[in-house]
Short mmCIF file of C-alpha atoms and ligand atoms in Angstrom, two decimals:
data_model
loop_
_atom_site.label_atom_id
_atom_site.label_comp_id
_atom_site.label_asym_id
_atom_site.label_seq_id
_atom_site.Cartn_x
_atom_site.Cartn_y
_atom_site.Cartn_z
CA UNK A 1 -5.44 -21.04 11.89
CA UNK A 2 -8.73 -20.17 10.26
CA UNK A 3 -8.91 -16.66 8.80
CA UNK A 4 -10.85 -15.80 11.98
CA UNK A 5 -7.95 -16.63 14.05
CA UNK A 6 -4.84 -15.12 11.76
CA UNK A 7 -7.06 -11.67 12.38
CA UNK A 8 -6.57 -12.84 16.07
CA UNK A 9 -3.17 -13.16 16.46
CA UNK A 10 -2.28 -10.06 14.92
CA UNK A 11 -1.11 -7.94 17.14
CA UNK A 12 1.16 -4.84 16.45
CA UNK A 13 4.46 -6.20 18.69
CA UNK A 14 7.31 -4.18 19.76
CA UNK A 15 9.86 -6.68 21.02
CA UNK A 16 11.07 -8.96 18.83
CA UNK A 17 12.62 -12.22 19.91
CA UNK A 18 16.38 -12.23 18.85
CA UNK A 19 17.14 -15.67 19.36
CA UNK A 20 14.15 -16.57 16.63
CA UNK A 21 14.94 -16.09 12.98
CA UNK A 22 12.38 -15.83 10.36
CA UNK A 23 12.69 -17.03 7.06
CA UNK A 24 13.77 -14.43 4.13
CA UNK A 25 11.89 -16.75 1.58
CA UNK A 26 8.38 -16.95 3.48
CA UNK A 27 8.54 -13.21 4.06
CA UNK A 28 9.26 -12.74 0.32
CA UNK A 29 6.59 -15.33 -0.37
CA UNK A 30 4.21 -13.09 2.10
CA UNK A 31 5.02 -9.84 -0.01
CA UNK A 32 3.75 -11.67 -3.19
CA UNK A 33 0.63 -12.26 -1.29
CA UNK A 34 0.51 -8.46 -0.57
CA UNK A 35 0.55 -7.62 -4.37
CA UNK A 36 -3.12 -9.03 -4.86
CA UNK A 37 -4.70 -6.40 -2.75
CA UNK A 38 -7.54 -4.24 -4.21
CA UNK A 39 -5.74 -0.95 -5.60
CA UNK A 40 -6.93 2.26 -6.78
CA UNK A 41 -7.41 1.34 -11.29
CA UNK A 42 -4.98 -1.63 -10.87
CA UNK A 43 -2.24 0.72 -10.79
CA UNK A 44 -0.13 -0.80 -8.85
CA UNK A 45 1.80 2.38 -7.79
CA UNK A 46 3.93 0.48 -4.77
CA UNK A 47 7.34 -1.23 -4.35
CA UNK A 48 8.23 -2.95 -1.42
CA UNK A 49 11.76 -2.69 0.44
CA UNK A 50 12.78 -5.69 1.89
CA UNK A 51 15.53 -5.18 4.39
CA UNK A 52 17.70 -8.13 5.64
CA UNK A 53 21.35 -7.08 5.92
CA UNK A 54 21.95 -6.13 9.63
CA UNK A 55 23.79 -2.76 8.96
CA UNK A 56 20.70 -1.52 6.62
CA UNK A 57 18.56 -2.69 9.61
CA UNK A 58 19.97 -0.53 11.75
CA UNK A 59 20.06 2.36 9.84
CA UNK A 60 16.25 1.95 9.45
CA UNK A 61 15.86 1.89 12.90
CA UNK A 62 17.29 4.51 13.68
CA UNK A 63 15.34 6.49 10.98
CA UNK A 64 12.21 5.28 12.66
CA UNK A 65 12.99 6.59 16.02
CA UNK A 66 15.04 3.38 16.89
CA UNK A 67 11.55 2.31 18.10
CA UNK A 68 11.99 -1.15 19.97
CA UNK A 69 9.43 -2.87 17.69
CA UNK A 70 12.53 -1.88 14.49
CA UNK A 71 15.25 -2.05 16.83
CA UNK A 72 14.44 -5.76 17.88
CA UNK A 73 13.64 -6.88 14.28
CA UNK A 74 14.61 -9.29 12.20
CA UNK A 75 13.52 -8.28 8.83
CA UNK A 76 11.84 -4.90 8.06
CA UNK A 77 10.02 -3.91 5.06
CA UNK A 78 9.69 -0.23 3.82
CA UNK A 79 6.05 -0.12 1.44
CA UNK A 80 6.70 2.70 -0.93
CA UNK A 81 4.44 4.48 -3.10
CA UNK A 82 5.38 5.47 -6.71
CA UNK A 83 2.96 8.06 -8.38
CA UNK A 84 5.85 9.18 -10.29
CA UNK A 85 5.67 5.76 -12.40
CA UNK A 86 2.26 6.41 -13.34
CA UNK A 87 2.73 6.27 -17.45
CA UNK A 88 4.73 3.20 -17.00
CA UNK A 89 2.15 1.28 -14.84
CA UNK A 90 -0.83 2.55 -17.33
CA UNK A 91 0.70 1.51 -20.00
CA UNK A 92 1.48 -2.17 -18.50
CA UNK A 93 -2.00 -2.51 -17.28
CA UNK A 94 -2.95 -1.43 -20.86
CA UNK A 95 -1.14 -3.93 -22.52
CA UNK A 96 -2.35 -6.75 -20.27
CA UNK A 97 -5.98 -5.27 -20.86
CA UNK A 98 -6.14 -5.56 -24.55
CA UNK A 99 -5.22 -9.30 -24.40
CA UNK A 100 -7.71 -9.62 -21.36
CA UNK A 101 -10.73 -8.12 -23.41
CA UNK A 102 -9.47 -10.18 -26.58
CA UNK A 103 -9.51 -13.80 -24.24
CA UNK A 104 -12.42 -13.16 -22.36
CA UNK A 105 -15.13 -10.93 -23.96
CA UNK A 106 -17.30 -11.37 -26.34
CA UNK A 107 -16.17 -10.30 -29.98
CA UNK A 108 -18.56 -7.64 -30.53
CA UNK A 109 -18.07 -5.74 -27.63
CA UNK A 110 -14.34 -5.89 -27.74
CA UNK A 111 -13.63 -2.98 -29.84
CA UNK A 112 -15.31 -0.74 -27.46
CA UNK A 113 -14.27 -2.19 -24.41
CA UNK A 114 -10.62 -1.63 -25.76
CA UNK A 115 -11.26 1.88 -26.75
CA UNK A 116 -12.69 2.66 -23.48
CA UNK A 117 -9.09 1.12 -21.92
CA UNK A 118 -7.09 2.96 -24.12
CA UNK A 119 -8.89 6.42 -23.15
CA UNK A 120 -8.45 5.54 -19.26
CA UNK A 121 -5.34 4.74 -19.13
CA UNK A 122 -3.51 6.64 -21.88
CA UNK A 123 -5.59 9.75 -21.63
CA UNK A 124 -7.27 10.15 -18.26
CA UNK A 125 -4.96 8.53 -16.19
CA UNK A 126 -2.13 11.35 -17.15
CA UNK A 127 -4.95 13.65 -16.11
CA UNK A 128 -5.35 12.56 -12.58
CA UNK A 129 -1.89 11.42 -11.81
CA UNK A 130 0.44 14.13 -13.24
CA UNK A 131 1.63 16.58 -10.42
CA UNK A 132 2.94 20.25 -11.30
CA UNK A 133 3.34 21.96 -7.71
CA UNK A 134 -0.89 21.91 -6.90
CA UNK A 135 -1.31 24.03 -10.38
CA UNK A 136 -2.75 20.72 -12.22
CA UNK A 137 -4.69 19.63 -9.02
CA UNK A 138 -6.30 22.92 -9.07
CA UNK A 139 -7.06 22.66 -12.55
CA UNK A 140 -8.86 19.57 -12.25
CA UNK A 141 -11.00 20.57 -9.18
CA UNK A 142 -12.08 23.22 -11.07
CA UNK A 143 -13.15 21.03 -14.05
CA UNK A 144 -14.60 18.27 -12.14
CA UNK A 145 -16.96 21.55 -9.90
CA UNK A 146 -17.87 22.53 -13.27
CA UNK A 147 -19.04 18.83 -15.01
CA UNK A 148 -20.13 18.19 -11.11
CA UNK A 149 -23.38 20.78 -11.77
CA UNK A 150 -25.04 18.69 -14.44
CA UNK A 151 -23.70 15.15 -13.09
CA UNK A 152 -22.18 12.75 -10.80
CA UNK A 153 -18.44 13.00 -10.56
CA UNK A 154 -15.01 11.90 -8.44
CA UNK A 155 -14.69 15.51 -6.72
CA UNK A 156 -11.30 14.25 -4.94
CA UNK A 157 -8.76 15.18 -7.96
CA UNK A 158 -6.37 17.48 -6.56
CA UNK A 159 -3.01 16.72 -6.02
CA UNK A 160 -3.01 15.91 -2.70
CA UNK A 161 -5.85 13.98 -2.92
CA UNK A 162 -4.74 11.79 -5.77
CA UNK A 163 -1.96 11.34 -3.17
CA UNK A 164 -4.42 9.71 -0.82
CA UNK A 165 -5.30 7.75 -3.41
CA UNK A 166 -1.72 5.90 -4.06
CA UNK A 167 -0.89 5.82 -0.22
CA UNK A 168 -4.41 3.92 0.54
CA UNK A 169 -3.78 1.80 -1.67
CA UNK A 170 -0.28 0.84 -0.38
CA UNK A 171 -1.65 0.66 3.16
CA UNK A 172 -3.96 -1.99 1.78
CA UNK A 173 -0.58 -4.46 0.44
CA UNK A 174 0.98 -3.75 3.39
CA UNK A 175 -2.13 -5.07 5.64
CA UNK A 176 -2.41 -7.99 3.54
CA UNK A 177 1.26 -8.38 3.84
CA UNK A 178 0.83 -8.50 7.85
CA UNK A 179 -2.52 -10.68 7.76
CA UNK A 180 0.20 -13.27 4.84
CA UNK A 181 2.64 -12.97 7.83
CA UNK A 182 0.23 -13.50 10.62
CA UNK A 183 -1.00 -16.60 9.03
CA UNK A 184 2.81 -17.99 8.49
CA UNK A 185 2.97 -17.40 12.60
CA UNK A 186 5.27 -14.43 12.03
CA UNK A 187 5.02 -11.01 13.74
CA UNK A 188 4.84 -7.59 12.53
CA UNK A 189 3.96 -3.83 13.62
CA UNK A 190 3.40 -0.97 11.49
CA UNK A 191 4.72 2.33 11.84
CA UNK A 192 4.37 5.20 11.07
CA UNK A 193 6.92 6.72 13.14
CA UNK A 194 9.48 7.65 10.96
CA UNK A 195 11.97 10.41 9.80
CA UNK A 196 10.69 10.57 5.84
CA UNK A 197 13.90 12.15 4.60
CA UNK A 198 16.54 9.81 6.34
CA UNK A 199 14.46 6.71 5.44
CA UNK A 200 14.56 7.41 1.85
CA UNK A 201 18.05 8.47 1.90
CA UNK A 202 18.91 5.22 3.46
CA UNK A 203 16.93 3.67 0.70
CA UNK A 204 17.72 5.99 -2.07
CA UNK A 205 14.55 6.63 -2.98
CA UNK A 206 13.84 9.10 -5.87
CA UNK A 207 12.33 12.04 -5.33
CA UNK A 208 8.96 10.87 -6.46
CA UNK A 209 8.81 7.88 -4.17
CA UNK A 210 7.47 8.27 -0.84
CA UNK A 211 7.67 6.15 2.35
CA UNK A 212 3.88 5.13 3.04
CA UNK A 213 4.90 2.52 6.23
CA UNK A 214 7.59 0.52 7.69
CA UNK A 215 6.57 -2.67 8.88
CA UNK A 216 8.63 -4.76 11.29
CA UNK A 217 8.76 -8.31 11.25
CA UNK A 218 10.17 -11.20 13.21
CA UNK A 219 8.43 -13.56 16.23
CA UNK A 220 6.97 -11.65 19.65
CA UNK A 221 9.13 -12.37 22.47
CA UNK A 222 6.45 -14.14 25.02
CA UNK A 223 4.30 -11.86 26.42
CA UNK A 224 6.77 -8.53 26.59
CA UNK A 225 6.07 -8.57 22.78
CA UNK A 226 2.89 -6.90 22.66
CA UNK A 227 1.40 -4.12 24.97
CA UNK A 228 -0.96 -6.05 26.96
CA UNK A 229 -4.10 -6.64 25.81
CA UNK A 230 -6.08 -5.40 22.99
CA UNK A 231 -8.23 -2.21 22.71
CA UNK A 232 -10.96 -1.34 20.43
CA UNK A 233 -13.82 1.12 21.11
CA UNK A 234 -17.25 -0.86 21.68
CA UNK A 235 -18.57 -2.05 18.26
CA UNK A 236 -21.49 -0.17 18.67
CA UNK A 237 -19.97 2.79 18.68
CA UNK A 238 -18.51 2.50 14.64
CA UNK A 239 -21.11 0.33 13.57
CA UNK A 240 -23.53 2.15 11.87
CA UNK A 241 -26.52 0.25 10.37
CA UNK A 242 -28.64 2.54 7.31
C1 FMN B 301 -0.54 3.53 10.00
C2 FMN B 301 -0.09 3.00 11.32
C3 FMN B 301 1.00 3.57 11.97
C4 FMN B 301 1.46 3.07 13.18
N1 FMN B 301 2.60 3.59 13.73
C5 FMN B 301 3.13 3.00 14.83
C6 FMN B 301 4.38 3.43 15.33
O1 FMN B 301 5.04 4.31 14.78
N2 FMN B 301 4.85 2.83 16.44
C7 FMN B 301 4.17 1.82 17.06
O2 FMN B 301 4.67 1.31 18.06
N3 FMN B 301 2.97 1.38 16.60
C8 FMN B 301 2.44 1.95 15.50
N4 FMN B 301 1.25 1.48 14.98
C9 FMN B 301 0.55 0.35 15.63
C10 FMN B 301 -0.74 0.80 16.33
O3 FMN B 301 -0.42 1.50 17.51
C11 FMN B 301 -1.58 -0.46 16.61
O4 FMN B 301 -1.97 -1.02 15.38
C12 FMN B 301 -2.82 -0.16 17.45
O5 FMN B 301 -2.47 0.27 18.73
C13 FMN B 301 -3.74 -1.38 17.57
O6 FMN B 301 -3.04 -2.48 18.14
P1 FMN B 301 -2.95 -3.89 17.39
O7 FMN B 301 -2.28 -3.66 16.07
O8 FMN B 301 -2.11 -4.78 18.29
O9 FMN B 301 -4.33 -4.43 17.21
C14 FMN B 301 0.78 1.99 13.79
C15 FMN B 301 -0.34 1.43 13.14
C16 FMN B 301 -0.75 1.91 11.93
C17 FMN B 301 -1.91 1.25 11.22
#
């Protein structure tokens, strides 16, 4: 399949053919894929759950609503998001910077493109990312309104909407996860039909992790495996042309 026609044949499907395995291995192989999508500073704030073991299975399905498209599946995996490793992530990216700039820039602009890496991610980055019940996310909105009068400036910094920030960033692995699958021939469905607290008790999770989507996996069964045909609102409609 071309790119073209992987986008084609994904289809959210919610029936699962039993009697058709998928291989652990490819799915793995598919979740590799998923960690070169775009992220938010190359932060990197996800981990991906892959469930196999037929007990654990059913225990997610059951947290998401035993739903037919979990109940039916094969393999499920849970994308996470982990704000709470912020300082850890930083600092890897960091590390892997400084070599970067030293390989591939030119020698005298390296000392300031390194000092501008170190100030981003040891200093700013435990600016935006640290949460303190709203208190710091208020703080920074303030800060940002008040350097926002004489210039341009991020303006979403609270803590809710540095939230956003890690969870669209997950949701962008996990769709490159599904588009990896597609184009292996497997099927998937994402959902966000879930009970939050049983899924990451089933998955002890720590506090600071939170469930971002559960995607199914495994191969349609014939035509009962998706809901009919595919809907989308006339292009026209979202495309806007400026
Ligand atoms: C974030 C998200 C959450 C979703 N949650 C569910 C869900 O809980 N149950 C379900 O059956 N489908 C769920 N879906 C699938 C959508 O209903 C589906 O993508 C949409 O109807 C378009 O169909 P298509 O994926 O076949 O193109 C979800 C999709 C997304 C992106």
């Amino acid at each position: 399949m071309n790119l073209e026609e992987v986008l084609r044949f994904r289809r959210s499907v919610r029936i699962y053919d039993k009697e058709k395995p998928i291989d652990t291995d490819k799915v793995k192989h598919c979740l590799e894929l998923a960690t070169l999508a775009p992220n938010s500073s190359n932060m990197q704030l996800w981990e991906f759950h892959h469930i196999t073991d037929p007990q654990l299975l059913s225990k997610i399905s059951k947290a998401c609503l035993d739903q037919t498209a979990t109940s039916t599946a094969s393999q499920i995996v849970v994308f996470v998001t982990r704000q709470d490793l912020y300082r850890k992530r930083a600092k890897s990216v960091l590390d892997f910077e400084r070599g970067n700039i030293r390989r591939n820039s030119p020698k005298e602009r390296q000392t300031k493109r390194i000092k501008d890496r170190e100030l981003y991610y040891g200093k700013i980055v435990s600016l935006l990312y640290a949460r303190f019940f709203g208190l710091l996310g208020m703080f920074r909105v303030l800060l940002t309104k008040g350097i926002g009068i004489f210039r341009t400036i991020t303006r979403e910094v609270s803590e809710n909407d540095i939230r956003v920030v890690v969870h669209k960033s997950c949701a962008l692995a996990a769709q490159t996860f599904m588009i990896a699958m597609a184009n292996e021939g497997y099927d998937t469905c994402p959902l966000e039909g879930f009970d939050s607290k049983v899924l990451k008790r089933v998955l002890k999770l720590p506090h600071g992790a939170e469930v971002n989507m559960v995607v199914s996996c495994g191969i349609r069964k014939g035509n009962d495996g998706i809901w009919g045909e595919r809907y989308r609102v006339p292009f026209e409609e979202v495309y806007v042309r400026v």
